[in-house]
Tab-separated table of C-alpha atoms in Angstrom:
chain	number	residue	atom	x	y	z
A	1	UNK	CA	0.000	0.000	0.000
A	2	UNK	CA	1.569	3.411	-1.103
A	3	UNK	CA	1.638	6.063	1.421
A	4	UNK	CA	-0.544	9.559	1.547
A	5	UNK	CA	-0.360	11.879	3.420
A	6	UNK	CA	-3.781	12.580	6.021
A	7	UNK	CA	-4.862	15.325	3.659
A	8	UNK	CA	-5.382	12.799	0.900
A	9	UNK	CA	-7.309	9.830	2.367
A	10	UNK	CA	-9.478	8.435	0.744
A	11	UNK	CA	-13.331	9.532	1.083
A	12	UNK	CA	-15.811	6.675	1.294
A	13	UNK	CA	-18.791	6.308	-1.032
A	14	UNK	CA	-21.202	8.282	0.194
A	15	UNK	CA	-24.853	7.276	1.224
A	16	UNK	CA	-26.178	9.117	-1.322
A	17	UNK	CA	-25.146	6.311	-3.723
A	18	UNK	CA	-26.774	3.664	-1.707
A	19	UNK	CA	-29.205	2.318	-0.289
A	20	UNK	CA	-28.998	2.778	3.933
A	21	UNK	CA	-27.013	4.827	6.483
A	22	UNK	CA	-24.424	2.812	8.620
A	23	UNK	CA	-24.064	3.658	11.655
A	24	UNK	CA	-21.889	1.928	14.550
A	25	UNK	CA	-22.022	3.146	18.204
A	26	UNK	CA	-20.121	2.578	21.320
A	27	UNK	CA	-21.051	3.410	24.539
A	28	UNK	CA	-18.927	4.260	27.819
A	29	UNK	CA	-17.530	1.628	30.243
A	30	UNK	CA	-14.595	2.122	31.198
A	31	UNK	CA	-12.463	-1.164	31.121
A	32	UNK	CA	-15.457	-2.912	30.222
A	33	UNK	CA	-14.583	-1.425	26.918
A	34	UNK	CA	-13.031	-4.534	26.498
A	35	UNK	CA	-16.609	-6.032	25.825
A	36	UNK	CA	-17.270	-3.749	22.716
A	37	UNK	CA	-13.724	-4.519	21.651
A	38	UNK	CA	-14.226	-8.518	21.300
A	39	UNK	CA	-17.364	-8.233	19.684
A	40	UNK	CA	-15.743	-5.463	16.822
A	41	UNK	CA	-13.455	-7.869	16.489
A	42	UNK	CA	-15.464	-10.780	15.478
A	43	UNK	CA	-17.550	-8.225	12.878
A	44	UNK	CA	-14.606	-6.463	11.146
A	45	UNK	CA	-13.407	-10.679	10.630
A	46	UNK	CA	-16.219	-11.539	8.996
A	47	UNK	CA	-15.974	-8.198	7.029
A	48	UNK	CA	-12.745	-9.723	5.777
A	49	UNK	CA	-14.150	-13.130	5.158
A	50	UNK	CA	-15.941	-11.480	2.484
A	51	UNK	CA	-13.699	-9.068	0.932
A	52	UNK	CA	-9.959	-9.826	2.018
A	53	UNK	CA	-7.732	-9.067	5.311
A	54	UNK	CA	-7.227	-5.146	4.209
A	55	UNK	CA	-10.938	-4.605	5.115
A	56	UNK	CA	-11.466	-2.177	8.224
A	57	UNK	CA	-14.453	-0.783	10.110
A	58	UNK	CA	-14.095	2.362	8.939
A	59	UNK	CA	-14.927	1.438	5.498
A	60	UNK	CA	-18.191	0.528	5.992
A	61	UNK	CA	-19.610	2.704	8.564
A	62	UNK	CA	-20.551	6.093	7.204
A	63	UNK	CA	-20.751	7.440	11.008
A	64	UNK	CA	-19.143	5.564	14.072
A	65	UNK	CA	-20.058	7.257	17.140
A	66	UNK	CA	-18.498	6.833	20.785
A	67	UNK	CA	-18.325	8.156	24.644
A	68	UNK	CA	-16.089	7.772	26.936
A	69	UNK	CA	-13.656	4.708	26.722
A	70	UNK	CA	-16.186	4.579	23.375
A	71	UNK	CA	-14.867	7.528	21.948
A	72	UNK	CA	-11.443	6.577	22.604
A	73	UNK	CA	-12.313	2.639	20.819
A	74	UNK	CA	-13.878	5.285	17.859
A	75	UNK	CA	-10.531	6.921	17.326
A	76	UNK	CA	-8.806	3.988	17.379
A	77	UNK	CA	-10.642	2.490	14.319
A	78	UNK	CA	-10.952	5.816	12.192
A	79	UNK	CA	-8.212	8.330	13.163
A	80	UNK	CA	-5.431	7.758	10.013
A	81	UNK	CA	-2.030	5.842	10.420
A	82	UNK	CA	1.054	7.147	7.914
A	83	UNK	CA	-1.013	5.076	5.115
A	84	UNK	CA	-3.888	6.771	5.575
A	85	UNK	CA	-5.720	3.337	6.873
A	86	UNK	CA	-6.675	3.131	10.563
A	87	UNK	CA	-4.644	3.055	13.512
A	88	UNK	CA	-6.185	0.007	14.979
A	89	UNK	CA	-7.792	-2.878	13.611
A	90	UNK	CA	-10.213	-4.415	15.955
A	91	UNK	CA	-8.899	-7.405	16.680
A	92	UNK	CA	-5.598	-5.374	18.362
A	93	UNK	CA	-8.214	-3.203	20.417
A	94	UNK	CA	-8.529	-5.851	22.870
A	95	UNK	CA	-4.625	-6.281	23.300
A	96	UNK	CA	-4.226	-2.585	23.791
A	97	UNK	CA	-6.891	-2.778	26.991
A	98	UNK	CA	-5.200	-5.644	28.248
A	99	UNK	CA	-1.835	-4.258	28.104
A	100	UNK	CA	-2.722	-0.633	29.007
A	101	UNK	CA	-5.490	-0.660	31.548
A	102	UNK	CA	-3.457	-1.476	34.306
A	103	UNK	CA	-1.392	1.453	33.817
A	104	UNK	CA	-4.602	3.728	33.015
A	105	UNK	CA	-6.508	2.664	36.036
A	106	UNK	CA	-3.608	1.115	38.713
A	107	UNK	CA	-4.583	-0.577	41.365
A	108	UNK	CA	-3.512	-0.454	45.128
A	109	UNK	CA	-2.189	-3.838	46.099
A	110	UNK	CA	-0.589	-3.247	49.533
A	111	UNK	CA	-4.159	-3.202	51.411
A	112	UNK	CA	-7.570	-4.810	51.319
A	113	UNK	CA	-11.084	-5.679	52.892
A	114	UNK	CA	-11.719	-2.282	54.950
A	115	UNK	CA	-8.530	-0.243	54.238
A	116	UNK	CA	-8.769	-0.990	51.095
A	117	UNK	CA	-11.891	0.892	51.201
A	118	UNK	CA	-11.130	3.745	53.589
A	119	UNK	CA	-8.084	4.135	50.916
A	120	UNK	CA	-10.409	4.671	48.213
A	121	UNK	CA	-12.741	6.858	49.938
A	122	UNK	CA	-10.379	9.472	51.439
A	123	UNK	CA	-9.007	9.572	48.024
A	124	UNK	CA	-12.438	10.145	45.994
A	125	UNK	CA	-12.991	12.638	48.608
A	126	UNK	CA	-9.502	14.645	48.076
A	127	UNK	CA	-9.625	14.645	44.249
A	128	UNK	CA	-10.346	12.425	41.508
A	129	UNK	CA	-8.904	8.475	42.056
A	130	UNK	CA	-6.622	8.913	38.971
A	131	UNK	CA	-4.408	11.354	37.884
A	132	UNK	CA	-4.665	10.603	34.479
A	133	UNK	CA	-1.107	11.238	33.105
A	134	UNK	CA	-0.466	7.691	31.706
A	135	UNK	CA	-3.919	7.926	29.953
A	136	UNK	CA	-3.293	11.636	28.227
A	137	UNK	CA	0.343	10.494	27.357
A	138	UNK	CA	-0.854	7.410	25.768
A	139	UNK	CA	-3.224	9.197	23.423
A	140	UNK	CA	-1.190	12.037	22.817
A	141	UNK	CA	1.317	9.661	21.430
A	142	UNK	CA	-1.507	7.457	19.173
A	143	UNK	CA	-3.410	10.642	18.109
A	144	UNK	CA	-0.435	13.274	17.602
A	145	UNK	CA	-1.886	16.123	15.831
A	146	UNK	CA	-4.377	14.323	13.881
A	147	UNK	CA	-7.217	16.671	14.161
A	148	UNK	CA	-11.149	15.636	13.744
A	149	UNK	CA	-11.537	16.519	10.313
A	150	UNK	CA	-9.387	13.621	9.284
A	151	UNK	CA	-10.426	10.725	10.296
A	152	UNK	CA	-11.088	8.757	7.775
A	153	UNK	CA	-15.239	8.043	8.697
A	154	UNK	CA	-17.767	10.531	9.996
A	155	UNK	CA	-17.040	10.236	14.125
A	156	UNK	CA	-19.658	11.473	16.729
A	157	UNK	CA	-17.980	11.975	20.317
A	158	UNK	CA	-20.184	13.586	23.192
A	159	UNK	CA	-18.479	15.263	25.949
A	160	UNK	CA	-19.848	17.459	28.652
A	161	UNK	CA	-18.783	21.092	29.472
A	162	UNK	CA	-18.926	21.818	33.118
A	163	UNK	CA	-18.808	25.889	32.416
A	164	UNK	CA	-21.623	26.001	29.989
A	165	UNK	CA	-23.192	22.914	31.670
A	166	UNK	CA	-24.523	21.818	28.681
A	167	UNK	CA	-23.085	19.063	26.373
A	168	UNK	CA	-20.727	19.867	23.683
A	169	UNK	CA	-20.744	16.973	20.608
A	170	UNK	CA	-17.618	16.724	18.483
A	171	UNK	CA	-18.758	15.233	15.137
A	172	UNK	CA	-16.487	15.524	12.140
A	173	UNK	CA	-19.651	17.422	10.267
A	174	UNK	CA	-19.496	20.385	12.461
A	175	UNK	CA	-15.435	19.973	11.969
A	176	UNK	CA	-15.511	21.235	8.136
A	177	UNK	CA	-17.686	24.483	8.798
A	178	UNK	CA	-16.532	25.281	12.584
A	179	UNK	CA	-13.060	25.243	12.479
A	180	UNK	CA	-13.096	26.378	16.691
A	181	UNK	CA	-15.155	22.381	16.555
A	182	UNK	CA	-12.135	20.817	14.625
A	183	UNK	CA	-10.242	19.858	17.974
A	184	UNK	CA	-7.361	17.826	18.017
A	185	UNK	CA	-8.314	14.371	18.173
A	186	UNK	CA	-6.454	13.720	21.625
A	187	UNK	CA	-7.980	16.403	23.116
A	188	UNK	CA	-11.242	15.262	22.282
A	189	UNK	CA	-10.747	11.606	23.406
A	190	UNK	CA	-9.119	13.032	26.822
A	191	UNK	CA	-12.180	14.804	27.435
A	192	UNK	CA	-14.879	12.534	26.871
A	193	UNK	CA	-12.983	9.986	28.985
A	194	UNK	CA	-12.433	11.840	31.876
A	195	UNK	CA	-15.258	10.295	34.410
A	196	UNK	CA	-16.198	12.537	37.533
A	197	UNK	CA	-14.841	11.331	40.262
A	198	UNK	CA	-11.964	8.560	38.671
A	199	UNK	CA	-9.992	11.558	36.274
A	200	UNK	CA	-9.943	15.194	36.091
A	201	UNK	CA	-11.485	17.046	33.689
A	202	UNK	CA	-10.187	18.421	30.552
A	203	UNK	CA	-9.178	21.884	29.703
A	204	UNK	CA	-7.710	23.075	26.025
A	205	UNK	CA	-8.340	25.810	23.414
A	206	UNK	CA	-8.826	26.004	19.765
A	207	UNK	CA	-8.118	28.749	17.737
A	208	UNK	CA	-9.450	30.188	13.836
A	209	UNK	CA	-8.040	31.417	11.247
A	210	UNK	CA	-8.949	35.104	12.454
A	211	UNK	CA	-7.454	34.429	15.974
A	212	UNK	CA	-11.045	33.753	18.085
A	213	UNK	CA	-10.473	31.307	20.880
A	214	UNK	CA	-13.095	28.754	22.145
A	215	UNK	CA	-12.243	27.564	25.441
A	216	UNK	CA	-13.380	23.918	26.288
A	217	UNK	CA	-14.069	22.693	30.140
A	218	UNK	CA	-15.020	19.010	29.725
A	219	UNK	CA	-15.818	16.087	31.559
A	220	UNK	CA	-17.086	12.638	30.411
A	221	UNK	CA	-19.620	12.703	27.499
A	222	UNK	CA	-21.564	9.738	29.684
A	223	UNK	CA	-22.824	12.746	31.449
A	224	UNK	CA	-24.694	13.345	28.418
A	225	UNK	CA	-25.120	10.351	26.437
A	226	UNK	CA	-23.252	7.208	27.577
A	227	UNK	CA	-24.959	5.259	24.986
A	228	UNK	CA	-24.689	7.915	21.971
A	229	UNK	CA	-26.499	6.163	19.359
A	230	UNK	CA	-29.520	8.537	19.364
A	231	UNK	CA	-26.897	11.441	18.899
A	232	UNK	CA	-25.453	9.821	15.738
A	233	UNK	CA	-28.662	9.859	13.949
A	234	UNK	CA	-29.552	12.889	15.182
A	235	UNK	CA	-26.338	14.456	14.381
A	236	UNK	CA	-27.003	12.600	10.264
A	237	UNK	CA	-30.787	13.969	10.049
A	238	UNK	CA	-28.994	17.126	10.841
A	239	UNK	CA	-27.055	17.191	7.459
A	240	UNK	CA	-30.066	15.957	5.800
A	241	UNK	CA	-31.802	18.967	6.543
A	242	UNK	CA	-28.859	20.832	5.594
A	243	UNK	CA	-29.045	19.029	2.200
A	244	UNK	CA	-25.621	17.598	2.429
A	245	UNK	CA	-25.273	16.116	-0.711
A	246	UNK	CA	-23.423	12.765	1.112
A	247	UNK	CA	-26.938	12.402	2.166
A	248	UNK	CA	-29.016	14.070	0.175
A	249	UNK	CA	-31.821	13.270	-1.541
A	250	UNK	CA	-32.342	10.566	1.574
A	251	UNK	CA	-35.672	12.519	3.095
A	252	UNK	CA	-35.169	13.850	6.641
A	253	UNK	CA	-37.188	11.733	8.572
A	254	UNK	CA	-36.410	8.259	6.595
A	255	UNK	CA	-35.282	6.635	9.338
A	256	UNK	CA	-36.189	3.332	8.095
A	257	UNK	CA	-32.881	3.774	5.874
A	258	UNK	CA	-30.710	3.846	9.083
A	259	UNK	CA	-28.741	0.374	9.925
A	260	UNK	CA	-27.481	0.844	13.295
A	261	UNK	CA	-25.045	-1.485	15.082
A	262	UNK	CA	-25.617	-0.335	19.255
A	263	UNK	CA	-22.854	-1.832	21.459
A	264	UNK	CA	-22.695	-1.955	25.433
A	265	UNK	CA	-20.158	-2.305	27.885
A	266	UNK	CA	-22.252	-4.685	30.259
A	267	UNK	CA	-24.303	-3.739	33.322
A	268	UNK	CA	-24.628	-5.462	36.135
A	269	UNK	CA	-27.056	-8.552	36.716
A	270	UNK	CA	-30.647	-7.473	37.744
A	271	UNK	CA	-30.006	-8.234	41.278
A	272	UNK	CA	-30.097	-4.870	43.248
A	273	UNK	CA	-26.777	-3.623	43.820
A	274	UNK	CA	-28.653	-0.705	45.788
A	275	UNK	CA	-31.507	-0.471	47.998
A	276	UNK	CA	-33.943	1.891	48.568
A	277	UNK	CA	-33.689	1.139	52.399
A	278	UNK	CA	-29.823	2.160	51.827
A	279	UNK	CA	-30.243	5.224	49.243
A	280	UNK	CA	-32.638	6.550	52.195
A	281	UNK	CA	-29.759	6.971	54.097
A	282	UNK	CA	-27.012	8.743	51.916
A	283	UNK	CA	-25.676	12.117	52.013
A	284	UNK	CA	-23.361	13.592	49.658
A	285	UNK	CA	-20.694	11.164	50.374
A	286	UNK	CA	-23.200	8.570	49.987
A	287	UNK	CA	-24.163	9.226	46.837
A	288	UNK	CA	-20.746	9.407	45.615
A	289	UNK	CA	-19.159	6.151	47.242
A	290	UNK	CA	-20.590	3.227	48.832
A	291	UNK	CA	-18.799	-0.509	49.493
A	292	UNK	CA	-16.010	0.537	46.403
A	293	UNK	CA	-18.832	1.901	43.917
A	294	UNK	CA	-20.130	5.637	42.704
A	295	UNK	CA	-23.923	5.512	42.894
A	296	UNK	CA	-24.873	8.900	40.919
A	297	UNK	CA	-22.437	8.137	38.201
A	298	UNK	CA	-23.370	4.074	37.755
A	299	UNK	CA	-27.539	5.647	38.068
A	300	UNK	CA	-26.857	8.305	35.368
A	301	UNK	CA	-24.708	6.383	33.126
A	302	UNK	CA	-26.640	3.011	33.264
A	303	UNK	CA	-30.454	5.167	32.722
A	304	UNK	CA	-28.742	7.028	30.163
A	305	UNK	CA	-28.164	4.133	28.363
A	306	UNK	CA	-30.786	2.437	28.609
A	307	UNK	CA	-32.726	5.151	28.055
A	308	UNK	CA	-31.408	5.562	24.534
A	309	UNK	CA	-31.804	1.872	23.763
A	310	UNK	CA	-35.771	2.215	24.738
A	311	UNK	CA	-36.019	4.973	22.381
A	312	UNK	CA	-34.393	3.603	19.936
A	313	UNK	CA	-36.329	0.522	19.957
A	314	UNK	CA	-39.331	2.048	20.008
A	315	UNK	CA	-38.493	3.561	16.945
A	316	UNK	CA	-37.284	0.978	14.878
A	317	UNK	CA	-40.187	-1.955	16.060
A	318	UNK	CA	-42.513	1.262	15.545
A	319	UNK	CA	-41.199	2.103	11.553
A	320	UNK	CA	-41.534	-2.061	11.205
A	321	UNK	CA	-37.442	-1.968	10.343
A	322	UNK	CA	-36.253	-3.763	14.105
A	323	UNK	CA	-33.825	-5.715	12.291
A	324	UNK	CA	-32.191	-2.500	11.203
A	325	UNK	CA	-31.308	-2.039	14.749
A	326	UNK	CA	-28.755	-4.005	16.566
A	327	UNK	CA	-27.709	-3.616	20.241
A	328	UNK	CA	-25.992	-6.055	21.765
A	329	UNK	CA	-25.703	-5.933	25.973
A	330	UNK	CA	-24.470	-8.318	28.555
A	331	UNK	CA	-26.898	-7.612	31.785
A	332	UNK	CA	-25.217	-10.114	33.800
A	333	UNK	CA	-21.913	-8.960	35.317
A	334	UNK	CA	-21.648	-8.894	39.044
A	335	UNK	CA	-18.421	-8.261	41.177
A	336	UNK	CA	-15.105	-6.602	39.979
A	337	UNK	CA	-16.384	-7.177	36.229
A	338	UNK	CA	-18.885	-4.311	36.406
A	339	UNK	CA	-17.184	-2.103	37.717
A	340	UNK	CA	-15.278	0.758	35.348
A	341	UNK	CA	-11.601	0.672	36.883
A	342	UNK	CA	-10.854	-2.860	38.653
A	343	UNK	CA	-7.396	-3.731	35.931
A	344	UNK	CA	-5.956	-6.543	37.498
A	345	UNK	CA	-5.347	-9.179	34.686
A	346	UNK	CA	-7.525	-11.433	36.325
A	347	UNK	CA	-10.417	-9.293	35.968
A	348	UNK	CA	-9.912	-7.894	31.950
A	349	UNK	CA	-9.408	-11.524	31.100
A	350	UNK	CA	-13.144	-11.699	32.490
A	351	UNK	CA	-14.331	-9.215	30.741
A	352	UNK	CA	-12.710	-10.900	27.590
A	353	UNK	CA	-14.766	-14.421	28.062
A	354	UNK	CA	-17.529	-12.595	28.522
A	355	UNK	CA	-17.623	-11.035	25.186
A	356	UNK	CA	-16.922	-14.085	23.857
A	357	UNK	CA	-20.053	-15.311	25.763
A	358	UNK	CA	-22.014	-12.851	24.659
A	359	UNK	CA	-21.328	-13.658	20.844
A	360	UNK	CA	-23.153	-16.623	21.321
A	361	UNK	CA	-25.904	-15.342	23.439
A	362	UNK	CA	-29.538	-15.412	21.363
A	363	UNK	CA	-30.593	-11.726	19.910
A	364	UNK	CA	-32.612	-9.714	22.361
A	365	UNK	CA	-34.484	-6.674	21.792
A	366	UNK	CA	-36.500	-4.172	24.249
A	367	UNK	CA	-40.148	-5.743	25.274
A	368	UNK	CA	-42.521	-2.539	24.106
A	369	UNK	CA	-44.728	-3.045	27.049
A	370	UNK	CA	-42.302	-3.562	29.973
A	371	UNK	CA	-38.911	-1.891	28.440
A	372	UNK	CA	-37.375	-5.189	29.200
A	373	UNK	CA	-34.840	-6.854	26.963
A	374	UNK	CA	-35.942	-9.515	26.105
A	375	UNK	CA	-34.064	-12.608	23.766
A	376	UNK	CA	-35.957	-12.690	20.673
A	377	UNK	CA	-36.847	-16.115	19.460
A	378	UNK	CA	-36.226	-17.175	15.746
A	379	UNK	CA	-33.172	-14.647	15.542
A	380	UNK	CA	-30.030	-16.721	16.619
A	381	UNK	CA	-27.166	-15.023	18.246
A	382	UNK	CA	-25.293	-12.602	18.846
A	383	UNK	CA	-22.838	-13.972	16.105
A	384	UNK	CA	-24.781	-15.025	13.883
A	385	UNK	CA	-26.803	-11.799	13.538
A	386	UNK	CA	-23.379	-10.261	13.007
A	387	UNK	CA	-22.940	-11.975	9.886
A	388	UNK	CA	-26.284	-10.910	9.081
A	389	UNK	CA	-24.574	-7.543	9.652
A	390	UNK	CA	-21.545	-8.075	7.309
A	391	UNK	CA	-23.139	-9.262	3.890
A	392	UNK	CA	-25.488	-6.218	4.828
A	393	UNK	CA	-22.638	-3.797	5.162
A	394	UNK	CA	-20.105	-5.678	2.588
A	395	UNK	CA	-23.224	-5.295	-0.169
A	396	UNK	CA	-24.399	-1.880	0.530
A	397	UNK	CA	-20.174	-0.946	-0.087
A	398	UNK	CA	-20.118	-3.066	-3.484
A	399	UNK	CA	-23.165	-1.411	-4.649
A	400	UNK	CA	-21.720	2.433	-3.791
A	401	UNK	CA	-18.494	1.675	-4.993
A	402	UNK	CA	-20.170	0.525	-8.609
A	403	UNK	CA	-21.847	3.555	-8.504
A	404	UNK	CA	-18.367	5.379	-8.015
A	405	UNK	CA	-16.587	3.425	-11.075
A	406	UNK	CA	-19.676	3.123	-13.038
């Protein structure tokens, strides 16, 4: 493969030329990204079954969308190496949480049982529970100064600014007309990444050409939208109203022409983790730690989630197009493996079977009437639905490219 430089990649065949709107998206988790990574791995394989080993995510998705340790999985597959193909493919995503959360989220080995947890405590009290050096460094060094225009698929990454208290979304749309949006890429996946309470928030500036300076104050985009699926599509019917001609003619409410792959980090088992009896009784402190976890953030960032998931649902069973829809969830992880920051090796390995578990779990989908998810019979798994996925994604490519050549 010859080289290019990032100014020349390669644009994909717009939707315009095809049929449906891909769209991939990756919600927050923490080192349970590790879940989302196993399960990229086995699509982007099958991808290749069907048209050879140089096949990446990023050439089939027209927007990939990400928060949190999401955001930083979406910048792995679509920020640009020196040939202009992606950093990462998905099978070495896993490898890199294995070998890197550890230093990302270390873990204090020299107490346990209670002052383990008094450790803990005093230090979510003092500050945040990581200092977040090795992270930054780490993605300085992948990202450089790749900035958000380039990557080489639309990206969608929400982060939250605690100044404006409002969420700011970094999409690579807003990028080409608002250069003070076209952030560097690091910057971007620092900030969405940067959970309250485990790493500090994220300061930086951009500049335009006429010298105006935005200033950015972020923290996590799961205080927004941990699952950020709706934001995608909202983010495309944007530039459909715009009459963007990637998307246009597609009409602005055709939502039957999205395909949208939805992937989770896991969430614990239904069995309460949290009592009413005991919520009754928190304070401030409470709320923020109790027995090693951080109520208000797991409460937001799991309702957030699911909320999205319900809505989307609704949506897609409602337009008679549920097949176009895709999330795939683990709801059974109990202990250290749903937590967002427990490294040891024994632990990611975990989280590693069960992604492979969950390949070859049965299809489930949200019950209408009780917002349940529920496996759907007749479907298969996990897996096999995938390859559903692939042929679906490796055909609507064919057919753009032929319109491209043609």
């Amino acid at each position: 493969m010859n080289s290019t430089t990032q100014e020349e990649k390669v644009v994909n065949p717009p939707p315009s030329l095809g049929r449906i709107i891909t769209v991939l998206s990756i919600d927050g988790g923490g080192v349970r990204g590790i879940i989302p990574a196993v399960i990229l791995a086995c699509l982007e394989s099958k991808l290749q079954e069907l048209d050879g080993t140089d096949a990446r995510l990023a050439d089939y998705f027209d927007v990939v969308a990400g928060t949190s340790t999401g955001g930083l999985v979406t910048a792995m597959l679509t920020a640009p190496d020196k040939d202009n193909r992606p950093l990462f493919a998905a099978k070495e995503i896993k490898d890199f949480y294995l070998e890197n959360c550890p230093k990302i989220f270390p873990q204090k080995g020299c107490c346990s049982g209670i002052l383990s947890w008094a450790f803990s405590f005093t230090k979510t009290l003092m500050g945040p529970k990581y200092n977040g050096k090795y992270l930054h460094s780490k993605i300085q060094q992948l990202l450089g100064e790749t900035r958000l225009h380039q990557t080489l698929t639309n990206v969608v990454i929400p982060a939250f600014d605690v100044n404006l208290l409002q969420p700011t979304i970094f999409s690579t749309f807003q990028s080409r007309s608002n250069p003070l949006k076209n952030a560097l890429l690091s910057d971007i996946c620092i900030s969405t990444s940067a959970a309250p309470t485990y790493l500090p928030a994220h300061y930086f500036e951009t500049r335009d050409a006429q010298g105006t300076v935005r200033k950015f104050h972020l923290v996590d985009g799961g205080v927004a939208a941990n699952n950020p699926t709706l934001t995608a599509m909202s983010m495309v019917t944007k530039e459909i109203f715009k009459q963007n001609q990637d998307f246009f003619p597609i009409k602005p409410m055709d939502y039957g022409r999205f395909v949208v792959l939805s992937l989770g980090t896991g969430r614990p088992k239904d069995e309460g983790r949290y009592t009413a009896k005991e919520a009754s009784k928190w304070g401030v402190f409470g709320w923020l730690y109790s027995n090693g976890y951080t109520p208000i953030i797991d409460m937001f960032n799991q309702a957030s989630a699911d909320m999205v998931d319900i809505h989307a649902s609704i949506l897609f069973q409602a337009l008679h197009c549920q097949n176009n829809y895709l999330r795939i969830q683990d709801d059974t992880l109990t202990g250290d493996t749903s937590s967002v920051d427990v490294s040891t090796k024994e632990n990611l390995s975990k989280l590693a079977e069960i992604g492979n578990d969950l390949l070859k779990k049965p299809v489930s989908r949200v019950n209408l009437e009780t917002g349940i998810s529920e496996a759907v019979n007749g479907e298969g798994t996990n897996e096999e639905e995938l390859t559903r996925f692939a042929k679906l994604l490796s055909d609507e490519r064919r057919l753009r490219q032929s319109k491209t050549t043609g």
